[in-house]
Coordinates of C-alpha atoms in Angstrom, one line a residue:
X1 CA -24.7 -53.9 42.5
X2 CA -22.1 -51.3 41.5
X3 CA -23.1 -51.7 37.9
X4 CA -26.8 -51.1 38.8
X5 CA -25.9 -48.0 40.8
X6 CA -23.9 -46.7 37.9
X7 CA -26.7 -47.2 35.5
X8 CA -29.1 -45.6 38.0
X9 CA -26.8 -42.5 38.3
X10 CA -26.6 -42.2 34.5
X11 CA -30.4 -42.5 34.2
X12 CA -30.9 -39.7 36.8
X13 CA -28.3 -37.5 35.2
X14 CA -29.7 -37.7 31.7
X15 CA -33.2 -37.3 33.0
X16 CA -32.1 -34.1 34.7
X17 CA -30.4 -32.9 31.4
X18 CA -33.6 -33.6 29.4
X19 CA -35.7 -31.8 31.9
X20 CA -33.3 -28.8 31.8
X21 CA -33.5 -28.8 28.0
X22 CA -37.3 -28.9 28.0
X23 CA -37.5 -26.0 30.5
X24 CA -35.0 -24.0 28.5
X25 CA -37.0 -24.5 25.3
X26 CA -40.2 -23.6 27.0
X27 CA -38.8 -20.4 28.5
X28 CA -37.2 -19.3 25.3
X29 CA -40.2 -20.1 23.2
X30 CA -42.3 -18.0 25.7
X31 CA -39.9 -15.1 25.5
X32 CA -39.8 -15.2 21.7
X33 CA -43.6 -15.4 21.4
X34 CA -44.2 -12.5 23.9
X35 CA -41.5 -9.9 23.2
X36 CA -43.0 -7.0 21.3
X37 CA -39.7 -6.5 19.4
X38 CA -40.2 -9.8 17.5
X39 CA -43.6 -8.7 16.2
X40 CA -41.8 -6.4 13.8
X41 CA -38.3 -8.0 13.4
X42 CA -36.5 -11.3 13.1
X43 CA -34.2 -13.3 15.4
X44 CA -32.0 -16.3 15.1
X45 CA -30.8 -18.1 18.2
X46 CA -28.8 -21.2 19.0
X47 CA -27.7 -22.5 22.4
X48 CA -25.2 -25.3 23.1
X49 CA -24.3 -27.1 26.3
X50 CA -20.5 -27.4 26.1
X51 CA -20.4 -29.7 29.2
X52 CA -22.7 -32.3 27.8
X53 CA -22.1 -31.7 24.1
X54 CA -25.8 -31.3 23.5
X55 CA -27.7 -28.5 21.7
X56 CA -30.2 -26.9 24.1
X57 CA -32.1 -24.7 21.8
X58 CA -32.4 -23.4 18.3
X59 CA -34.7 -21.0 16.6
X60 CA -34.1 -20.0 12.9
X61 CA -30.5 -21.0 13.6
X62 CA -29.7 -21.9 10.0
X63 CA -31.1 -18.8 8.3
X64 CA -28.7 -16.2 7.0
X65 CA -28.3 -12.9 8.8
X66 CA -25.9 -10.0 8.6
X67 CA -23.7 -10.6 11.6
X68 CA -22.4 -7.1 12.4
X69 CA -19.3 -7.3 14.7
X70 CA -19.8 -10.8 15.9
X71 CA -18.1 -11.6 12.6
X72 CA -15.0 -10.7 14.6
X73 CA -15.4 -14.1 16.2
X74 CA -14.7 -15.7 12.8
X75 CA -11.7 -13.5 12.3
X76 CA -10.3 -13.9 15.8
X77 CA -10.6 -17.7 16.0
X78 CA -9.1 -18.2 12.5
X79 CA -6.2 -15.9 13.3
X80 CA -5.4 -17.5 16.6
X81 CA -5.3 -20.9 14.9
X82 CA -3.4 -20.0 11.8
X83 CA -1.1 -17.3 13.1
X84 CA -0.7 -18.4 16.7
X85 CA -0.7 -16.4 19.9
X86 CA 3.0 -15.6 19.5
X87 CA 2.5 -13.8 16.1
X88 CA 4.0 -10.3 15.8
X89 CA 2.9 -7.4 13.8
X90 CA 6.0 -5.7 12.4
X91 CA 6.7 -2.3 10.9
X92 CA 10.3 -2.4 9.5
X93 CA 12.7 0.5 8.8
X94 CA 15.5 -0.1 6.3
X95 CA 17.6 1.6 3.7
X96 CA 18.7 0.9 0.1
X97 CA 22.2 2.1 -0.9
X98 CA 25.1 3.3 1.3
X99 CA 25.6 5.8 4.1
X100 CA 28.6 8.0 3.6
X101 CA 29.6 11.0 5.8
X102 CA 26.1 11.4 7.0
X103 CA 24.4 11.1 3.6
X104 CA 22.3 8.2 2.7
X105 CA 23.1 7.6 -1.0
X106 CA 19.9 5.8 -1.6
X107 CA 16.4 5.4 -0.2
X108 CA 15.0 5.3 3.3
X109 CA 12.2 2.6 3.5
X110 CA 9.3 1.7 5.8
X111 CA 7.6 -1.6 5.3
X112 CA 4.1 -1.6 6.7
X113 CA 2.9 -4.6 8.7
X114 CA -0.7 -3.3 9.2
X115 CA 0.0 -2.6 12.9
X116 CA -3.2 -0.9 14.2
X117 CA -1.5 0.1 17.4
X118 CA 1.4 2.1 15.7
X119 CA 1.3 5.5 17.4
X120 CA 3.3 8.7 17.4
X121 CA 5.8 7.4 20.0
X122 CA 6.5 4.4 17.7
X123 CA 7.3 6.9 14.9
X124 CA 9.6 8.8 17.2
X125 CA 11.5 5.5 17.6
X126 CA 11.8 5.3 13.8
X127 CA 13.2 8.8 13.6
X128 CA 15.7 8.0 16.5
X129 CA 16.9 4.9 14.6
X130 CA 17.6 7.1 11.5
X131 CA 19.6 9.5 13.7
X132 CA 21.5 6.6 15.4
X133 CA 22.5 5.3 12.0
X134 CA 24.3 8.6 11.4
X135 CA 22.0 9.7 8.6
X136 CA 21.7 13.5 8.2
X137 CA 20.6 13.7 4.6
X138 CA 18.5 11.3 2.5
X139 CA 19.5 11.9 -1.2
X140 CA 16.9 9.5 -2.6
X141 CA 13.3 8.7 -1.7
X142 CA 11.3 7.9 1.3
X143 CA 9.7 4.6 0.3
X144 CA 6.5 3.2 1.8
X145 CA 6.0 -0.5 1.2
X146 CA 2.3 -1.2 1.4
X147 CA 2.2 -4.5 -0.5
X148 CA 0.4 -6.1 2.4
X149 CA -2.8 -4.6 0.8
X150 CA -4.2 -3.8 -2.6
X151 CA -5.4 -0.3 -3.5
X152 CA -8.9 -0.8 -2.0
X153 CA -8.8 1.1 1.3
X154 CA -12.4 0.0 2.2
X155 CA -14.1 -3.3 1.8
X156 CA -17.1 -4.1 -0.5
X157 CA -20.4 -3.1 1.2
X158 CA -18.8 -0.6 3.6
X159 CA -20.9 2.6 4.1
X160 CA -19.3 5.6 2.4
X161 CA -21.0 8.0 4.8
X162 CA -19.4 6.5 7.9
X163 CA -16.4 8.7 7.1
X164 CA -14.9 10.9 8.7
X165 CA -15.7 8.9 11.8
X166 CA -12.7 7.4 13.6
X167 CA -14.3 3.9 13.6
X168 CA -13.8 3.7 9.8
X169 CA -10.3 4.8 8.9
X170 CA -8.8 4.4 5.4
X171 CA -7.1 1.1 5.6
X172 CA -3.4 0.8 4.9
X173 CA -0.4 -1.4 6.0
X174 CA 1.1 1.9 7.2
X175 CA -1.3 3.2 9.9
X176 CA -0.3 6.1 12.2
X177 CA -2.5 6.9 15.2
X178 CA -5.1 4.5 13.7
X179 CA -5.3 6.7 10.6
X180 CA -6.8 9.5 12.6
X181 CA -6.0 12.9 14.3
X182 CA -7.2 13.9 17.8
X183 CA -8.6 17.4 17.9
X184 CA -8.9 19.4 21.1
X185 CA -10.7 22.8 21.1
X186 CA -10.7 25.1 24.1
X187 CA -12.2 28.6 24.6
X188 CA -10.0 31.7 24.3
X189 CA -11.0 35.3 25.1
X190 CA -14.7 36.0 24.4
X191 CA -15.2 36.7 20.7
X192 CA -11.8 35.3 19.7
X193 CA -11.2 32.0 17.8
X194 CA -10.9 29.0 20.0
X195 CA -7.5 27.4 20.7
X196 CA -6.9 24.3 18.6
X197 CA -4.5 21.5 19.3
X198 CA -4.2 18.5 16.9
X199 CA -2.1 15.4 17.4
X200 CA -0.1 13.9 15.8
X201 CA 1.5 17.1 14.7
X202 CA 2.1 17.1 10.9
X203 CA 2.0 19.3 7.8
X204 CA -0.2 16.7 6.0
X205 CA -3.4 18.3 7.1
X206 CA -4.6 22.0 7.3
X207 CA -6.8 23.8 9.8
X208 CA -9.7 26.1 9.0
X209 CA -10.6 27.6 12.4
X210 CA -13.7 29.7 12.2
X211 CA -14.9 29.0 15.8
X212 CA -15.8 31.8 18.2
X213 CA -15.2 31.6 22.0
X214 CA -18.0 32.1 24.5
X215 CA -20.5 33.5 22.0
X216 CA -23.6 31.3 21.9
X217 CA -25.0 33.2 18.9
X218 CA -22.2 31.6 16.8
X219 CA -24.1 28.4 16.9
X220 CA -23.3 24.8 17.9
X221 CA -19.6 23.9 17.8
X222 CA -18.8 21.7 14.7
X223 CA -15.6 19.8 14.1
X224 CA -15.3 18.0 10.8
X225 CA -13.2 17.4 7.7
X226 CA -13.9 18.2 4.0
X227 CA -14.4 14.5 3.5
X228 CA -16.7 14.7 0.5
X229 CA -13.8 16.0 -1.7
X230 CA -11.2 13.7 0.0
X231 CA -9.6 16.7 1.5
X232 CA -7.6 16.9 4.7
X233 CA -8.7 20.3 6.0
X234 CA -10.0 20.2 9.6
X235 CA -12.9 22.6 9.7
X236 CA -13.9 24.1 13.1
X237 CA -16.9 26.5 13.4
X238 CA -19.5 27.6 16.0
X239 CA -19.3 28.5 19.6
X240 CA -16.5 27.2 21.9
X241 CA -18.0 27.4 25.4
X242 CA -16.0 24.6 27.1
X243 CA -13.2 22.2 26.2
X244 CA -14.3 19.9 23.4
X245 CA -12.6 17.2 21.3
X246 CA -13.2 14.9 18.4
X247 CA -11.2 12.2 16.6
X248 CA -11.4 12.2 12.8
X249 CA -10.0 9.9 10.2
X250 CA -7.7 11.4 7.5
X251 CA -7.9 10.6 3.8
X252 CA -5.1 8.3 2.6
X253 CA -3.6 6.7 5.7
X254 CA -0.4 5.6 4.0
X255 CA 0.5 9.1 2.8
X256 CA -0.4 10.5 6.2
X257 CA 2.1 8.1 7.7
X258 CA 4.9 8.9 5.3
X259 CA 4.4 12.6 5.2
X260 CA 4.4 12.8 9.0
X261 CA 7.5 10.6 9.0
X262 CA 9.2 13.2 6.6
X263 CA 7.9 16.0 8.8
X264 CA 9.4 14.5 11.9
X265 CA 12.7 13.8 10.2
X266 CA 13.0 17.4 9.2
X267 CA 12.2 18.6 12.7
X268 CA 15.1 16.5 13.9
X269 CA 17.4 18.2 11.3
X270 CA 17.4 15.3 8.9
X271 CA 17.1 16.6 5.3
X272 CA 14.6 15.0 3.0
X273 CA 13.2 16.3 -0.2
X274 CA 9.4 17.1 0.1
X275 CA 8.5 15.5 -3.1
X276 CA 10.5 12.3 -2.4
X277 CA 7.8 10.0 -1.2
X278 CA 6.9 6.9 -3.2
X279 CA 5.1 3.6 -2.7
X280 CA 6.5 0.3 -3.8
X281 CA 7.9 -2.9 -2.6
X282 CA 11.3 -2.8 -0.7
X283 CA 14.1 -4.7 -2.3
X284 CA 15.5 -7.8 -0.7
X285 CA 18.9 -6.0 -0.6
X286 CA 17.7 -3.4 1.8
X287 CA 19.6 -3.0 5.1
X288 CA 17.6 -3.3 8.3
X289 CA 17.7 -0.4 10.7
X290 CA 14.8 -1.0 13.2
X291 CA 11.7 -3.1 13.6
X292 CA 8.6 -2.1 15.7
X293 CA 6.9 -5.3 16.9
X294 CA 3.4 -5.7 18.3
X295 CA 2.1 -8.9 19.9
X296 CA -1.0 -10.4 18.5
X297 CA -2.9 -10.4 21.8
X298 CA -2.7 -6.6 22.0
X299 CA -4.5 -6.3 18.7
X300 CA -6.9 -9.2 19.5
X301 CA -8.0 -7.6 22.7
X302 CA -8.9 -4.3 21.2
X303 CA -10.7 -6.1 18.3
X304 CA -12.9 -8.1 20.7
X305 CA -13.2 -6.0 23.9
X306 CA -13.8 -2.7 22.1
X307 CA -15.2 -4.1 18.9
X308 CA -12.5 -2.2 17.0
X309 CA -12.9 -2.4 13.2
X310 CA -9.3 -1.5 12.3
X311 CA -7.8 -4.1 14.6
X312 CA -10.1 -6.8 13.1
X313 CA -9.2 -5.8 9.6
X314 CA -5.5 -5.9 10.6
X315 CA -6.0 -9.5 11.7
X316 CA -7.9 -10.3 8.5
X317 CA -5.0 -8.8 6.5
X318 CA -2.4 -11.0 8.3
X319 CA -4.5 -14.1 7.3
X320 CA -4.2 -12.9 3.7
X321 CA -0.5 -12.9 4.1
X322 CA -0.7 -16.6 5.1
X323 CA -2.4 -17.4 1.8
X324 CA -1.0 -14.7 -0.4
X325 CA 2.6 -15.7 -0.8
X326 CA 2.5 -15.8 -4.6
X327 CA 0.8 -12.4 -5.1
X328 CA 2.3 -8.9 -5.3
X329 CA -0.5 -7.4 -3.1
X330 CA -2.7 -9.0 -0.6
X331 CA -6.3 -8.5 -1.6
X332 CA -9.6 -8.8 0.2
X333 CA -10.2 -11.9 -1.9
X334 CA -7.0 -13.5 -0.7
X335 CA -8.1 -13.0 2.9
X336 CA -11.6 -14.3 2.2
X337 CA -10.1 -17.5 0.7
X338 CA -8.0 -18.2 3.8
X339 CA -11.1 -17.8 6.0
X340 CA -13.2 -20.0 3.7
X341 CA -10.5 -22.7 3.7
X342 CA -10.4 -22.8 7.5
X343 CA -14.2 -22.8 7.7
X344 CA -14.3 -25.8 5.4
X345 CA -11.4 -27.9 6.5
X346 CA -11.5 -27.2 10.3
X347 CA -15.2 -26.7 10.9
X348 CA -16.7 -28.7 8.2
X349 CA -18.9 -25.9 6.9
X350 CA -19.1 -25.1 3.1
X351 CA -18.0 -21.4 2.6
X352 CA -20.2 -21.3 -0.5
X353 CA -23.3 -21.2 1.8
X354 CA -22.1 -18.0 3.5
X355 CA -20.6 -14.7 2.6
X356 CA -17.5 -13.4 4.5
X357 CA -16.5 -10.1 2.9
X358 CA -14.3 -8.5 5.6
X359 CA -12.8 -9.2 9.0
X360 CA -14.8 -6.7 11.1
X361 CA -18.4 -7.2 10.1
X362 CA -18.7 -3.6 8.7
X363 CA -19.8 -4.8 5.2
X364 CA -23.5 -5.0 4.5
X365 CA -22.7 -7.9 2.2
X366 CA -21.7 -10.3 5.0
X367 CA -24.1 -13.2 5.6
X368 CA -23.7 -15.9 8.2
X369 CA -26.0 -18.2 10.2
X370 CA -26.2 -18.3 14.0
X371 CA -25.1 -22.0 13.8
X372 CA -22.0 -21.0 11.9
X373 CA -20.9 -18.5 14.5
X374 CA -21.6 -21.1 17.2
X375 CA -19.3 -23.6 15.4
X376 CA -16.4 -21.1 15.8
X377 CA -17.2 -20.6 19.5
X378 CA -17.3 -24.4 20.0
X379 CA -14.1 -24.9 18.0
X380 CA -12.3 -22.4 20.3
X381 CA -13.6 -24.1 23.4
X382 CA -12.3 -27.5 22.2
X383 CA -8.8 -26.1 21.8
X384 CA -7.7 -25.0 25.3
X385 CA -4.6 -23.0 24.3
X386 CA -6.6 -21.1 21.7
X387 CA -9.6 -20.7 24.0
X388 CA -7.6 -19.1 26.8
X389 CA -6.4 -16.3 24.6
X390 CA -9.8 -15.9 22.9
X391 CA -11.9 -16.0 26.1
X392 CA -9.7 -13.5 27.9
X393 CA -10.2 -11.0 25.1
X394 CA -14.0 -11.1 25.2
X395 CA -16.0 -8.4 26.9
X396 CA -17.3 -9.2 30.4
X397 CA -20.9 -8.4 31.2
X398 CA -21.2 -5.3 33.3
X399 CA -17.5 -4.9 33.6
X400 CA -15.6 -4.0 30.5
X401 CA -15.5 -3.6 26.7
X402 CA -18.7 -3.2 24.8
X403 CA -20.6 -5.0 27.6
X404 CA -19.6 -2.7 30.4
X405 CA -23.0 -1.1 30.5
X406 CA -25.1 -4.2 30.1
X407 CA -26.3 -7.0 32.5
X408 CA -25.1 -5.1 35.6
X409 CA -27.6 -6.9 37.7
X410 CA -28.6 -10.5 38.1
X411 CA -26.6 -13.6 37.7
X412 CA -25.4 -12.7 34.2
X413 CA -23.3 -10.0 35.8
X414 CA -19.6 -10.9 35.5
X415 CA -20.7 -14.3 34.1
X416 CA -21.4 -13.7 30.4
X417 CA -18.4 -13.2 28.1
X418 CA -19.5 -12.4 24.7
X419 CA -18.9 -10.4 21.5
X420 CA -21.4 -7.7 20.6
X421 CA -22.4 -6.5 17.2
X422 CA -24.3 -3.4 16.0
X423 CA -24.8 -1.9 12.6
X424 CA -27.9 -0.3 11.2
X425 CA -30.8 -2.8 11.4
X426 CA -28.7 -5.5 13.2
X427 CA -27.9 -6.2 16.8
X428 CA -26.1 -9.4 17.8
X429 CA -24.4 -11.2 20.7
X430 CA -22.3 -14.4 20.7
X431 CA -20.2 -15.9 23.5
X432 CA -20.2 -18.0 26.6
X433 CA -21.7 -18.2 30.1
X434 CA -21.9 -20.6 33.0
X435 CA -25.4 -21.7 34.2
X436 CA -26.2 -22.2 37.9
X437 CA -25.8 -26.0 37.5
X438 CA -22.2 -25.4 36.6
X439 CA -22.5 -26.2 32.9
X440 CA -20.6 -24.2 30.3
X441 CA -22.9 -22.8 27.6
X442 CA -22.2 -21.2 24.2
X443 CA -24.8 -19.2 22.5
X444 CA -25.5 -16.9 19.5
X445 CA -28.3 -14.4 19.1
X446 CA -28.8 -12.3 16.0
X447 CA -31.6 -9.7 15.9
X448 CA -32.3 -8.4 12.4
X449 CA -34.5 -5.6 11.0
X450 CA -34.4 -3.6 14.3
X451 CA -34.9 0.1 14.1
X452 CA -33.2 0.7 17.5
X453 CA -30.5 -1.4 19.1
X454 CA -31.7 -0.9 22.7
X455 CA -34.8 -3.1 22.6
X456 CA -32.7 -5.8 20.9
X457 CA -30.0 -5.6 23.6
X458 CA -32.7 -5.8 26.3
X459 CA -34.0 -9.0 24.6
X460 CA -30.5 -10.5 24.4
X461 CA -29.9 -9.7 28.1
X462 CA -33.1 -11.5 29.0
X463 CA -32.0 -14.5 27.1
X464 CA -28.6 -14.6 28.9
X465 CA -30.2 -14.2 32.3
X466 CA -32.6 -17.0 31.5
X467 CA -29.7 -19.3 30.4
X468 CA -27.6 -18.5 33.4
X469 CA -30.5 -19.5 35.8
X470 CA -31.1 -22.7 33.9
X471 CA -30.8 -25.7 36.2

C-alpha cells in the first residue's frame, strides 16, 4: 500500500509539473505573439526550473545575440570559480636600491593590480608609506609596473565615441579614481566665471574655464574634455545658474596615476624629478613598502549591482593573470582563452561557437546564446559556496542596483535577482526568481534590434511577473 501511495504521489507531482510547463509555454507564446515590440525586433528566451531540473520554455534560445552587460555573468561566475571569493586585488609599493640619510638611491615603484576601487585616500596611504620609510628625496625614477595589461587600453569592438564618459575609462592596471576626475561647478557673482573644483587634485590635467555665472544668454552649461585630440584639458563653458557636476575620464590612466602620485609626494615635501616617470616591470629584488588590498567581493558587487564596466574588466584581467604566467604582458587574448577553457571544461560548451571579446559586454563583437548564459546561471546555482557570493551581488527588483526602478509592483518586486544589459540596439536580463509554487527559476531574455530600451524592459518585466505567478 505504501508503494502504491508513493507512486500515486509521484504521478500527481509530475502531472502538476507538466501542467505548469504547458501553462508557462502558452502564456509566453501568447506574450511573444502579441507584444508590438516583437513585430520589429528579435528576442531569445530560455527558462529553467532549478527545483525539478527541467527546462520550462525556450524561444530562439540557441541563436547568437550580442549580450550587452549580461556578459558580466560569464565573467563573474568564471572569476568566482577560478580566483575564489578570498582573492585580493593588490597595488604594491616598493623601492629598488637603498635609502641613505633620507635619499632613496634608486627607484620608487608602484605595481598595478588593476584595482578599480583605488581612490585618492588609497594614494594618500602610499605617500604616507614613503614618508614613514624616511624617504625625503628620490634620486632615481618613479616606476609604474603595468605588466598586468598590454598596451590596448580598450577592447576590440568598443565604441570610440563613448569617451569621455566615465563608464568607459582608459583601462590600466594603475587606476586612480576609476580613471576619472569629478568636476563641480558653482555660480559666482553674476557675469563672473563659475567656481570650479576638480578632484583628485593633480597637475596632470588643465582647466579652461569660460563659463559665466547667472547669465542665461551665455548658453547651456557644457563640461567636457578635448578628447578628440587625446588632451586632458577640462573645458567649461556656458551659463552657471546652479551647482552642477560631471565625471569625465582622462586620457592615459596609468600616467594620470603616476603623475598624481608624484604631485602628492611633492606636496608632502618629498623631492622627485618631474621627468622621472617610467613604465616597466619591477625587479624581483625590489623591497616592499606597502600593499593596498581589495577583496574580490567589493569589485564583484559593483560589477553586478551597478553594471560597472571597469570592475568587470578588472575581473577579466585577473583571469588573464591565471592563464598568463608565461607572458610579459597579459593581453585580451589571454583573458579570452581562460574564459573559453572554463566554458569548455566546466560547462561543456564549445567556445568556438561563441565570441567572448571582453569582460563587460561593451564590445559590439561579443556573441552568445541565451542558453549559454543560462548554463552559467545554472552552474552557479549548483555550487552553493559560489552561488551565495554571486547571488548576493545581483540587483534586486525594485530595490537596488540597475533594477531599483523596475518591477516595483506585483510579485516580482523583491523577488527577481538579475543582471541587466543595455547597449545600443540590445536590452537583456538574466537571473533568478522564485515562483508562487516555491520553485527556483533561472531565466535569460535577450532583446535585439530595439530602438529604445524602455519597451524591451517592459516586455522583460512582463515575462518575470508571468514566471513568478506560475503555479
